[in-house]
mmCIF file of C-alpha atoms in Angstrom:
data_model
loop_
_atom_site.group_PDB
_atom_site.id
_atom_site.type_symbol
_atom_site.label_atom_id
_atom_site.label_comp_id
_atom_site.label_asym_id
_atom_site.label_seq_id
_atom_site.Cartn_x
_atom_site.Cartn_y
_atom_site.Cartn_z
ATOM 1 C CA UNK A 22 0.000 0.000 0.000
ATOM 2 C CA UNK A 23 1.305 3.453 -0.943
ATOM 3 C CA UNK A 24 1.959 5.661 2.077
ATOM 4 C CA UNK A 25 -0.110 8.853 2.099
ATOM 5 C CA UNK A 26 1.942 11.985 1.551
ATOM 6 C CA UNK A 27 1.623 14.438 4.448
ATOM 7 C CA UNK A 28 0.506 17.803 3.051
ATOM 8 C CA UNK A 29 1.682 20.646 5.311
ATOM 9 C CA UNK A 30 0.929 24.337 4.756
ATOM 10 C CA UNK A 31 3.359 26.840 6.227
ATOM 11 C CA UNK A 32 1.929 30.224 7.236
ATOM 12 C CA UNK A 33 5.078 32.213 7.338
ATOM 13 C CA UNK A 34 7.064 35.323 6.536
ATOM 14 C CA UNK A 35 9.257 32.857 4.638
ATOM 15 C CA UNK A 36 12.250 34.739 3.159
ATOM 16 C CA UNK A 37 11.276 33.968 -0.416
ATOM 17 C CA UNK A 38 13.353 36.971 -1.553
ATOM 18 C CA UNK A 39 16.519 35.121 -0.528
ATOM 19 C CA UNK A 40 15.882 32.100 -2.763
ATOM 20 C CA UNK A 41 18.024 31.783 -5.899
ATOM 21 C CA UNK A 42 16.410 31.821 -9.341
ATOM 22 C CA UNK A 43 13.211 33.555 -8.278
ATOM 23 C CA UNK A 44 10.467 33.913 -10.894
ATOM 24 C CA UNK A 45 10.527 37.317 -12.571
ATOM 25 C CA UNK A 46 7.442 38.766 -10.786
ATOM 26 C CA UNK A 47 9.232 38.398 -7.423
ATOM 27 C CA UNK A 48 12.733 39.585 -8.257
ATOM 28 C CA UNK A 49 12.112 43.209 -7.293
ATOM 29 C CA UNK A 50 10.987 42.365 -3.747
ATOM 30 C CA UNK A 51 13.298 43.869 -1.104
ATOM 31 C CA UNK A 52 15.048 41.407 1.163
ATOM 32 C CA UNK A 53 13.664 41.060 4.675
ATOM 33 C CA UNK A 54 15.069 39.138 7.638
ATOM 34 C CA UNK A 55 16.682 36.022 6.102
ATOM 35 C CA UNK A 56 15.061 33.540 8.565
ATOM 36 C CA UNK A 57 17.674 31.014 7.483
ATOM 37 C CA UNK A 58 16.281 28.271 9.729
ATOM 38 C CA UNK A 59 13.143 28.060 7.595
ATOM 39 C CA UNK A 60 15.171 27.651 4.407
ATOM 40 C CA UNK A 61 17.306 24.962 6.063
ATOM 41 C CA UNK A 62 14.279 23.010 7.287
ATOM 42 C CA UNK A 63 12.541 23.248 3.926
ATOM 43 C CA UNK A 64 15.669 21.920 2.197
ATOM 44 C CA UNK A 65 15.624 18.890 4.499
ATOM 45 C CA UNK A 66 11.894 18.310 4.062
ATOM 46 C CA UNK A 67 12.271 18.408 0.280
ATOM 47 C CA UNK A 68 14.323 15.208 0.570
ATOM 48 C CA UNK A 69 11.376 13.354 2.132
ATOM 49 C CA UNK A 70 8.978 11.889 -0.495
ATOM 50 C CA UNK A 71 6.356 11.326 2.223
ATOM 51 C CA UNK A 72 6.105 15.059 2.934
ATOM 52 C CA UNK A 73 4.797 17.907 0.770
ATOM 53 C CA UNK A 74 5.203 21.480 1.977
ATOM 54 C CA UNK A 75 3.197 24.421 0.629
ATOM 55 C CA UNK A 76 4.453 27.824 1.727
ATOM 56 C CA UNK A 77 1.929 30.670 1.992
ATOM 57 C CA UNK A 78 3.434 34.159 2.099
ATOM 58 C CA UNK A 79 1.808 37.611 2.038
ATOM 59 C CA UNK A 80 3.547 40.537 0.365
ATOM 60 C CA UNK A 81 2.362 43.991 -0.620
ATOM 61 C CA UNK A 82 4.912 44.804 -3.335
ATOM 62 C CA UNK A 83 3.610 42.435 -5.988
ATOM 63 C CA UNK A 84 1.119 43.139 -8.750
ATOM 64 C CA UNK A 85 -1.066 40.098 -8.115
ATOM 65 C CA UNK A 86 -1.172 36.716 -6.367
ATOM 66 C CA UNK A 87 1.506 34.419 -7.726
ATOM 67 C CA UNK A 88 2.248 30.685 -7.250
ATOM 68 C CA UNK A 89 5.271 28.705 -8.339
ATOM 69 C CA UNK A 90 6.928 25.371 -7.661
ATOM 70 C CA UNK A 91 10.534 24.878 -6.610
ATOM 71 C CA UNK A 92 12.155 21.548 -5.700
ATOM 72 C CA UNK A 93 8.729 20.007 -5.169
ATOM 73 C CA UNK A 94 7.540 22.788 -2.828
ATOM 74 C CA UNK A 95 4.639 25.001 -3.841
ATOM 75 C CA UNK A 96 4.895 28.690 -2.967
ATOM 76 C CA UNK A 97 1.731 30.791 -2.839
ATOM 77 C CA UNK A 98 2.568 34.515 -2.713
ATOM 78 C CA UNK A 99 -0.536 36.560 -1.904
ATOM 79 C CA UNK A 100 -0.905 40.292 -2.417
ATOM 80 C CA UNK A 101 -1.964 42.127 0.738
ATOM 81 C CA UNK A 102 -1.436 45.564 2.232
ATOM 82 C CA UNK A 103 0.520 45.567 5.491
ATOM 83 C CA UNK A 104 -1.724 48.268 6.944
ATOM 84 C CA UNK A 105 -4.889 46.312 6.177
ATOM 85 C CA UNK A 106 -3.387 43.119 7.591
ATOM 86 C CA UNK A 107 -2.596 44.687 10.955
ATOM 87 C CA UNK A 108 -5.647 46.938 10.939
ATOM 88 C CA UNK A 109 -7.987 43.956 10.591
ATOM 89 C CA UNK A 110 -6.088 41.996 13.290
ATOM 90 C CA UNK A 111 -5.021 39.643 10.499
ATOM 91 C CA UNK A 112 -8.577 38.755 9.469
ATOM 92 C CA UNK A 113 -7.500 39.788 5.963
ATOM 93 C CA UNK A 114 -4.758 37.143 6.193
ATOM 94 C CA UNK A 115 -7.321 34.644 7.454
ATOM 95 C CA UNK A 116 -9.632 35.266 4.492
ATOM 96 C CA UNK A 117 -6.854 35.065 1.890
ATOM 97 C CA UNK A 118 -5.144 32.022 3.402
ATOM 98 C CA UNK A 119 -8.423 30.182 3.968
ATOM 99 C CA UNK A 120 -9.147 30.567 0.261
ATOM 100 C CA UNK A 121 -5.802 28.933 -0.588
ATOM 101 C CA UNK A 122 -6.300 26.166 1.976
ATOM 102 C CA UNK A 123 -9.652 25.221 0.454
ATOM 103 C CA UNK A 124 -7.785 24.537 -2.785
ATOM 104 C CA UNK A 125 -4.742 22.723 -1.378
ATOM 105 C CA UNK A 126 -6.503 20.902 1.519
ATOM 106 C CA UNK A 127 -3.571 20.661 3.968
ATOM 107 C CA UNK A 128 -3.452 17.931 6.601
ATOM 108 C CA UNK A 129 -1.667 20.302 8.981
ATOM 109 C CA UNK A 130 -0.881 24.003 9.339
ATOM 110 C CA UNK A 131 2.539 25.091 10.573
ATOM 111 C CA UNK A 132 2.330 28.663 11.887
ATOM 112 C CA UNK A 133 5.718 30.337 12.100
ATOM 113 C CA UNK A 134 5.651 32.837 14.960
ATOM 114 C CA UNK A 135 3.427 35.630 16.219
ATOM 115 C CA UNK A 136 5.299 38.513 14.599
ATOM 116 C CA UNK A 137 2.937 38.664 11.596
ATOM 117 C CA UNK A 138 -0.112 37.007 13.095
ATOM 118 C CA UNK A 139 0.546 33.456 11.851
ATOM 119 C CA UNK A 140 -0.520 31.810 15.123
ATOM 120 C CA UNK A 141 -3.728 33.866 15.286
ATOM 121 C CA UNK A 142 -4.620 32.911 11.709
ATOM 122 C CA UNK A 143 -3.860 29.208 12.205
ATOM 123 C CA UNK A 144 -6.335 29.004 15.081
ATOM 124 C CA UNK A 145 -9.078 30.509 12.920
ATOM 125 C CA UNK A 146 -8.637 28.145 9.969
ATOM 126 C CA UNK A 147 -9.938 25.000 11.668
ATOM 127 C CA UNK A 148 -7.134 22.611 10.679
ATOM 128 C CA UNK A 149 -4.749 20.779 13.036
ATOM 129 C CA UNK A 150 -1.831 23.109 13.596
ATOM 130 C CA UNK A 151 1.571 23.647 15.196
ATOM 131 C CA UNK A 152 2.990 27.017 16.279
ATOM 132 C CA UNK A 153 6.727 27.681 16.261
ATOM 133 C CA UNK A 154 7.943 30.390 18.622
ATOM 134 C CA UNK A 155 10.494 32.500 16.753
ATOM 135 C CA UNK A 156 10.655 35.329 19.276
ATOM 136 C CA UNK A 157 9.494 35.005 22.864
ATOM 137 C CA UNK A 158 8.015 38.460 23.368
ATOM 138 C CA UNK A 159 6.674 38.011 26.901
ATOM 139 C CA UNK A 160 10.267 37.286 27.909
ATOM 140 C CA UNK A 161 11.725 40.054 25.720
ATOM 141 C CA UNK A 162 9.393 42.480 27.501
ATOM 142 C CA UNK A 163 11.113 41.641 30.787
ATOM 143 C CA UNK A 164 14.570 42.256 29.328
ATOM 144 C CA UNK A 165 14.421 45.175 26.882
ATOM 145 C CA UNK A 166 12.032 47.972 25.840
ATOM 146 C CA UNK A 167 9.703 46.880 23.042
ATOM 147 C CA UNK A 168 8.727 48.990 20.063
ATOM 148 C CA UNK A 169 5.119 50.124 19.670
ATOM 149 C CA UNK A 170 4.418 47.327 17.187
ATOM 150 C CA UNK A 171 6.091 44.646 19.300
ATOM 151 C CA UNK A 172 3.824 45.500 22.221
ATOM 152 C CA UNK A 173 0.967 44.355 19.988
ATOM 153 C CA UNK A 174 2.924 41.229 19.037
ATOM 154 C CA UNK A 175 3.329 40.432 22.729
ATOM 155 C CA UNK A 176 -0.439 40.810 23.157
ATOM 156 C CA UNK A 177 -1.127 38.469 20.223
ATOM 157 C CA UNK A 178 1.344 36.025 21.751
ATOM 158 C CA UNK A 179 -0.612 36.006 25.026
ATOM 159 C CA UNK A 180 -3.813 35.316 23.099
ATOM 160 C CA UNK A 181 -2.528 32.700 20.660
ATOM 161 C CA UNK A 182 -0.102 30.552 22.653
ATOM 162 C CA UNK A 183 -2.461 29.295 25.413
ATOM 163 C CA UNK A 184 -4.929 27.950 22.861
ATOM 164 C CA UNK A 185 -2.375 26.404 20.498
ATOM 165 C CA UNK A 186 -2.573 22.576 20.439
ATOM 166 C CA UNK A 187 1.231 22.310 20.228
ATOM 167 C CA UNK A 188 4.107 24.782 20.354
ATOM 168 C CA UNK A 189 7.720 24.225 19.336
ATOM 169 C CA UNK A 190 10.644 26.315 20.476
ATOM 170 C CA UNK A 191 14.377 26.122 19.958
ATOM 171 C CA UNK A 192 16.009 26.496 23.364
ATOM 172 C CA UNK A 193 15.743 24.677 26.681
ATOM 173 C CA UNK A 194 15.235 27.931 28.587
ATOM 174 C CA UNK A 195 12.285 28.790 26.280
ATOM 175 C CA UNK A 196 10.677 25.406 26.925
ATOM 176 C CA UNK A 197 10.908 26.041 30.672
ATOM 177 C CA UNK A 198 9.628 29.619 30.349
ATOM 178 C CA UNK A 199 6.587 28.562 28.324
ATOM 179 C CA UNK A 200 5.732 25.683 30.654
ATOM 180 C CA UNK A 201 5.910 27.969 33.672
ATOM 181 C CA UNK A 202 3.895 30.718 31.977
ATOM 182 C CA UNK A 203 1.304 28.360 30.438
ATOM 183 C CA UNK A 204 1.200 25.147 32.539
ATOM 184 C CA UNK A 205 -1.347 23.438 30.246
ATOM 185 C CA UNK A 206 0.522 24.220 27.029
ATOM 186 C CA UNK A 207 2.069 21.306 25.111
ATOM 187 C CA UNK A 208 5.633 22.297 24.234
ATOM 188 C CA UNK A 209 8.235 20.366 22.244
ATOM 189 C CA UNK A 210 11.790 21.498 21.684
ATOM 190 C CA UNK A 211 12.762 21.516 18.020
ATOM 191 C CA UNK A 212 16.177 23.103 17.646
ATOM 192 C CA UNK A 213 16.588 25.334 14.592
ATOM 193 C CA UNK A 214 19.771 24.613 12.660
ATOM 194 C CA UNK A 215 22.095 26.944 10.762
ATOM 195 C CA UNK A 216 22.835 26.554 7.072
ATOM 196 C CA UNK A 217 25.121 23.551 6.310
ATOM 197 C CA UNK A 218 27.605 25.989 4.762
ATOM 198 C CA UNK A 219 28.768 26.911 8.268
ATOM 199 C CA UNK A 220 29.755 23.378 9.278
ATOM 200 C CA UNK A 221 31.717 23.082 6.022
ATOM 201 C CA UNK A 222 33.849 26.180 6.597
ATOM 202 C CA UNK A 223 37.596 25.792 6.130
ATOM 203 C CA UNK A 224 38.969 27.893 8.960
ATOM 204 C CA UNK A 225 41.904 30.228 8.340
ATOM 205 C CA UNK A 226 41.588 32.532 11.353
ATOM 206 C CA UNK A 227 43.338 35.865 11.225
ATOM 207 C CA UNK A 228 45.110 36.579 14.488
ATOM 208 C CA UNK A 229 47.399 39.498 13.664
ATOM 209 C CA UNK A 230 45.530 41.735 14.005
ATOM 210 C CA UNK A 231 42.703 39.933 15.799
ATOM 211 C CA UNK A 232 39.612 39.793 13.600
ATOM 212 C CA UNK A 233 36.436 40.224 15.634
ATOM 213 C CA UNK A 234 33.088 39.674 13.947
ATOM 214 C CA UNK A 235 29.571 40.508 15.084
ATOM 215 C CA UNK A 236 26.408 39.427 13.282
ATOM 216 C CA UNK A 237 22.834 40.586 13.833
ATOM 217 C CA UNK A 238 20.413 43.472 13.935
ATOM 218 C CA UNK A 239 21.872 46.765 15.101
ATOM 219 C CA UNK A 240 20.319 48.209 18.242
ATOM 220 C CA UNK A 241 19.959 48.169 22.003
ATOM 221 C CA UNK A 242 18.402 44.644 22.278
ATOM 222 C CA UNK A 243 21.399 43.129 20.501
ATOM 223 C CA UNK A 244 23.826 45.113 22.639
ATOM 224 C CA UNK A 245 25.430 47.013 19.766
ATOM 225 C CA UNK A 246 26.214 49.863 22.175
ATOM 226 C CA UNK A 247 28.068 47.432 24.448
ATOM 227 C CA UNK A 248 30.045 46.053 21.503
ATOM 228 C CA UNK A 249 31.347 49.442 20.413
ATOM 229 C CA UNK A 250 31.980 50.787 23.902
ATOM 230 C CA UNK A 251 33.885 47.649 24.915
ATOM 231 C CA UNK A 252 36.127 47.734 21.859
ATOM 232 C CA UNK A 253 36.646 51.474 22.239
ATOM 233 C CA UNK A 254 38.078 50.845 25.699
ATOM 234 C CA UNK A 255 40.242 47.972 24.422
ATOM 235 C CA UNK A 256 41.566 49.809 21.362
ATOM 236 C CA UNK A 257 44.647 51.132 23.165
ATOM 237 C CA UNK A 258 45.763 47.733 24.461
ATOM 238 C CA UNK A 259 45.273 45.397 21.489
ATOM 239 C CA UNK A 260 45.416 45.387 17.722
ATOM 240 C CA UNK A 261 42.164 44.300 16.070
ATOM 241 C CA UNK A 262 39.633 44.936 13.356
ATOM 242 C CA UNK A 263 35.866 44.444 13.537
ATOM 243 C CA UNK A 264 33.465 43.259 10.852
ATOM 244 C CA UNK A 265 29.765 43.920 11.506
ATOM 245 C CA UNK A 266 27.265 41.973 9.400
ATOM 246 C CA UNK A 267 23.766 43.365 9.678
ATOM 247 C CA UNK A 268 20.922 45.097 7.943
ATOM 248 C CA UNK A 269 21.588 48.814 7.400
ATOM 249 C CA UNK A 270 20.471 51.227 10.141
ATOM 250 C CA UNK A 271 22.016 54.592 9.323
ATOM 251 C CA UNK A 272 20.139 56.537 12.000
ATOM 252 C CA UNK A 273 21.227 54.215 14.808
ATOM 253 C CA UNK A 274 24.841 54.195 13.620
ATOM 254 C CA UNK A 275 24.948 57.988 13.552
ATOM 255 C CA UNK A 276 23.758 58.123 17.161
ATOM 256 C CA UNK A 277 26.293 55.465 18.132
ATOM 257 C CA UNK A 278 29.188 57.120 16.370
ATOM 258 C CA UNK A 279 29.090 60.112 18.710
ATOM 259 C CA UNK A 280 29.704 57.833 21.723
ATOM 260 C CA UNK A 281 32.986 56.249 20.562
ATOM 261 C CA UNK A 282 36.301 57.462 19.212
ATOM 262 C CA UNK A 283 36.946 58.062 15.532
ATOM 263 C CA UNK A 284 40.010 55.809 15.881
ATOM 264 C CA UNK A 285 37.748 52.854 16.667
ATOM 265 C CA UNK A 286 35.434 53.704 13.774
ATOM 266 C CA UNK A 287 38.379 53.404 11.401
ATOM 267 C CA UNK A 288 38.784 49.747 12.438
ATOM 268 C CA UNK A 289 35.169 48.806 11.654
ATOM 269 C CA UNK A 290 33.781 47.434 8.391
ATOM 270 C CA UNK A 291 30.025 47.052 7.837
ATOM 271 C CA UNK A 292 28.536 44.491 5.462
ATOM 272 C CA UNK A 293 24.834 44.187 4.702
ATOM 273 C CA UNK A 294 22.426 41.582 3.290
ATOM 274 C CA UNK A 295 24.991 38.790 2.905
ATOM 275 C CA UNK A 296 23.890 35.349 1.752
ATOM 276 C CA UNK A 297 24.697 32.379 4.063
ATOM 277 C CA UNK A 298 27.729 31.272 2.054
ATOM 278 C CA UNK A 299 29.041 34.860 2.158
ATOM 279 C CA UNK A 300 28.618 35.010 5.949
ATOM 280 C CA UNK A 301 30.371 31.632 6.185
ATOM 281 C CA UNK A 302 33.264 33.051 4.180
ATOM 282 C CA UNK A 303 33.550 35.948 6.643
ATOM 283 C CA UNK A 304 33.583 33.520 9.578
ATOM 284 C CA UNK A 305 36.378 31.529 7.931
ATOM 285 C CA UNK A 306 38.885 34.304 8.620
ATOM 286 C CA UNK A 307 37.452 35.621 11.893
ATOM 287 C CA UNK A 308 39.270 35.075 15.184
ATOM 288 C CA UNK A 309 36.114 35.148 17.314
ATOM 289 C CA UNK A 310 32.469 36.224 17.356
ATOM 290 C CA UNK A 311 31.303 38.929 19.797
ATOM 291 C CA UNK A 312 27.587 38.994 20.641
ATOM 292 C CA UNK A 313 26.606 41.028 23.728
ATOM 293 C CA UNK A 314 22.861 40.521 23.162
ATOM 294 C CA UNK A 315 20.467 41.519 25.933
ATOM 295 C CA UNK A 316 17.620 39.241 24.785
ATOM 296 C CA UNK A 317 17.723 36.320 22.347
ATOM 297 C CA UNK A 318 15.772 33.079 22.260
ATOM 298 C CA UNK A 319 18.362 31.191 20.217
ATOM 299 C CA UNK A 320 20.674 33.571 18.339
ATOM 300 C CA UNK A 321 21.412 32.296 14.844
ATOM 301 C CA UNK A 322 24.777 34.069 14.810
ATOM 302 C CA UNK A 323 25.986 32.015 17.795
ATOM 303 C CA UNK A 324 24.796 28.778 16.210
ATOM 304 C CA UNK A 325 26.545 29.600 12.941
ATOM 305 C CA UNK A 326 29.778 30.405 14.762
ATOM 306 C CA UNK A 327 29.856 27.304 16.972
ATOM 307 C CA UNK A 328 29.279 24.907 14.051
ATOM 308 C CA UNK A 329 31.908 26.777 12.031
ATOM 309 C CA UNK A 330 34.441 26.361 14.849
ATOM 310 C CA UNK A 331 34.659 30.072 15.675
ATOM 311 C CA UNK A 332 35.146 30.934 19.370
ATOM 312 C CA UNK A 333 32.250 32.941 20.804
ATOM 313 C CA UNK A 334 32.151 35.657 23.454
ATOM 314 C CA UNK A 335 28.466 36.163 24.217
ATOM 315 C CA UNK A 336 26.124 37.178 26.991
ATOM 316 C CA UNK A 337 24.774 34.402 29.185
ATOM 317 C CA UNK A 338 21.150 34.910 28.232
ATOM 318 C CA UNK A 339 18.290 32.966 26.658
ATOM 319 C CA UNK A 340 19.429 30.043 24.542
ATOM 320 C CA UNK A 341 23.117 31.014 24.409
ATOM 321 C CA UNK A 342 24.155 28.485 27.142
ATOM 322 C CA UNK A 343 22.773 25.692 24.937
ATOM 323 C CA UNK A 344 25.484 26.415 22.379
ATOM 324 C CA UNK A 345 28.451 27.940 24.232
ATOM 325 C CA UNK A 346 30.443 25.674 26.546
ATOM 326 C CA UNK A 347 32.664 27.937 28.690
ATOM 327 C CA UNK A 348 36.355 27.328 28.127
ATOM 328 C CA UNK A 349 35.643 24.858 25.307
ATOM 329 C CA UNK A 350 34.182 26.921 22.459
ATOM 330 C CA UNK A 351 33.741 30.330 24.050
ATOM 331 C CA UNK A 352 33.110 32.471 27.110
ATOM 332 C CA UNK A 353 29.978 34.086 28.539
ATOM 333 C CA UNK A 354 29.275 37.113 30.727
ATOM 334 C CA UNK A 355 26.165 38.596 32.395
ATOM 335 C CA UNK A 356 23.906 40.405 29.880
ATOM 336 C CA UNK A 357 24.238 44.190 29.861
ATOM 337 C CA UNK A 358 27.436 44.085 31.938
ATOM 338 C CA UNK A 359 30.032 46.183 30.096
ATOM 339 C CA UNK A 360 32.988 45.643 32.509
ATOM 340 C CA UNK A 361 32.501 41.866 32.425
ATOM 341 C CA UNK A 362 32.135 41.913 28.636
ATOM 342 C CA UNK A 363 35.463 43.740 28.365
ATOM 343 C CA UNK A 364 37.083 41.227 30.698
ATOM 344 C CA UNK A 365 35.622 38.305 28.739
ATOM 345 C CA UNK A 366 37.169 39.682 25.533
ATOM 346 C CA UNK A 367 40.530 40.043 27.282
ATOM 347 C CA UNK A 368 40.281 36.487 28.608
ATOM 348 C CA UNK A 369 39.364 35.101 25.198
ATOM 349 C CA UNK A 370 42.298 36.900 23.599
ATOM 350 C CA UNK A 371 44.609 35.301 26.202
ATOM 351 C CA UNK A 372 43.081 31.810 25.908
ATOM 352 C CA UNK A 373 45.424 29.196 24.351
ATOM 353 C CA UNK A 374 42.782 28.139 21.789
ATOM 354 C CA UNK A 375 40.488 31.134 21.383
ATOM 355 C CA UNK A 376 43.373 33.564 20.826
ATOM 356 C CA UNK A 377 44.258 31.498 17.735
ATOM 357 C CA UNK A 378 40.660 31.298 16.548
ATOM 358 C CA UNK A 379 40.337 27.646 17.601
ATOM 359 C CA UNK A 380 37.886 25.627 19.726
ATOM 360 C CA UNK A 381 38.019 22.201 21.367
ATOM 361 C CA UNK A 382 37.506 19.529 18.689
ATOM 362 C CA UNK A 383 35.158 17.353 20.772
ATOM 363 C CA UNK A 384 32.877 20.290 21.575
ATOM 364 C CA UNK A 385 32.827 21.296 17.910
ATOM 365 C CA UNK A 386 31.688 17.786 16.925
ATOM 366 C CA UNK A 387 28.984 17.811 19.623
ATOM 367 C CA UNK A 388 27.610 21.190 18.491
ATOM 368 C CA UNK A 389 27.566 20.125 14.849
ATOM 369 C CA UNK A 390 25.525 17.063 15.778
ATOM 370 C CA UNK A 391 23.206 19.031 18.071
ATOM 371 C CA UNK A 392 22.609 21.731 15.459
ATOM 372 C CA UNK A 393 22.454 19.546 12.358
ATOM 373 C CA UNK A 394 19.722 20.043 9.727
ATOM 374 C CA UNK A 395 18.901 16.343 9.975
ATOM 375 C CA UNK A 396 18.216 16.579 13.706
ATOM 376 C CA UNK A 397 16.150 19.701 13.093
ATOM 377 C CA UNK A 398 13.997 17.928 10.495
ATOM 378 C CA UNK A 399 13.391 14.987 12.848
ATOM 379 C CA UNK A 400 12.324 17.351 15.622
ATOM 380 C CA UNK A 401 9.771 19.182 13.502
ATOM 381 C CA UNK A 402 8.456 16.005 11.902
ATOM 382 C CA UNK A 403 7.939 14.590 15.403
ATOM 383 C CA UNK A 404 5.962 17.737 16.277
ATOM 384 C CA UNK A 405 3.792 17.281 13.175
ATOM 385 C CA UNK A 406 3.074 13.683 14.139
ATOM 386 C CA UNK A 407 2.231 14.682 17.711
ATOM 387 C CA UNK A 408 -0.186 17.362 16.508
ATOM 388 C CA UNK A 409 -1.941 14.984 14.105
ATOM 389 C CA UNK A 410 -2.269 12.296 16.771
ATOM 390 C CA UNK A 411 -3.920 14.660 19.272
#
């Protein structure tokens, strides 16, 4: 008997703009957050003949709805105004996505996050569904100021998570937080893996001068101010350069520039909108990653670094302790603590391995296994099976 193919619809802000060889109607779309974990998982799922994924994405900068197939996955790009989506509390999304679902008849809905209302919409559609927490906003609210929009996201999170039949999250601390906050909620950990390009990096670390690298959104939550102030204080005692990979944020950088010396600014290079293999190439020559984030569920930059074999100096917050083993592949310090961040950088630069851009081989192998795409695919498939069996 032929096994039935599981038909799963993703409601997602899937980074379709980052895919190679996009159909012509989509090539002018501006790139958003790369959400690399979704691309990695989809690549693994495309290898499974018993699984068919259909990705539903809403965008405003297209002329009309557009569907296309790639590697066996169907993409449904729906035209919708951002203002109308939010203004209708995502009932516009619900109407448009329900219309697609009636045609494709999914067995299961996978709602990626609360940031764009995916979890709210999934509950309204009437199909079995799974919600993946991409940002834990109730926790973020305790750690950093939220923007006006993110206060609404946190409200939607409080509404949608308690009634979700199953939630996945990527870090052990997030599992514990959700279980304490919502005791009746079913939570499964499904770790989100970095692109395989990072575990295939051939390391040639630059150590003279030291090559620091920092990856992620610029701003207070990510601790960009701590990064620049720490290195400004260290500039007189060590030779280094810094590469910052991020999305552009000219206004924030101008405000930051006035707080540090021009001499430090001359050592910094900014690179924007890099593809995964380009980020991997930057990590190949880096001595160590610096990430003084104040709030992160499971920072992708740390995962990419640890599977690439790059030492990490990061704040001990959120999911970071799942990936950084002190003294083995990096060092941690209390979040928001500038003096301890400075000391952690000094210690890393004096460490017999980290100072040469190296990590312990056994720890590297363990992290590559823990953060493998194959393990990620098994975790999410297990969540799908749990949701369908409920």
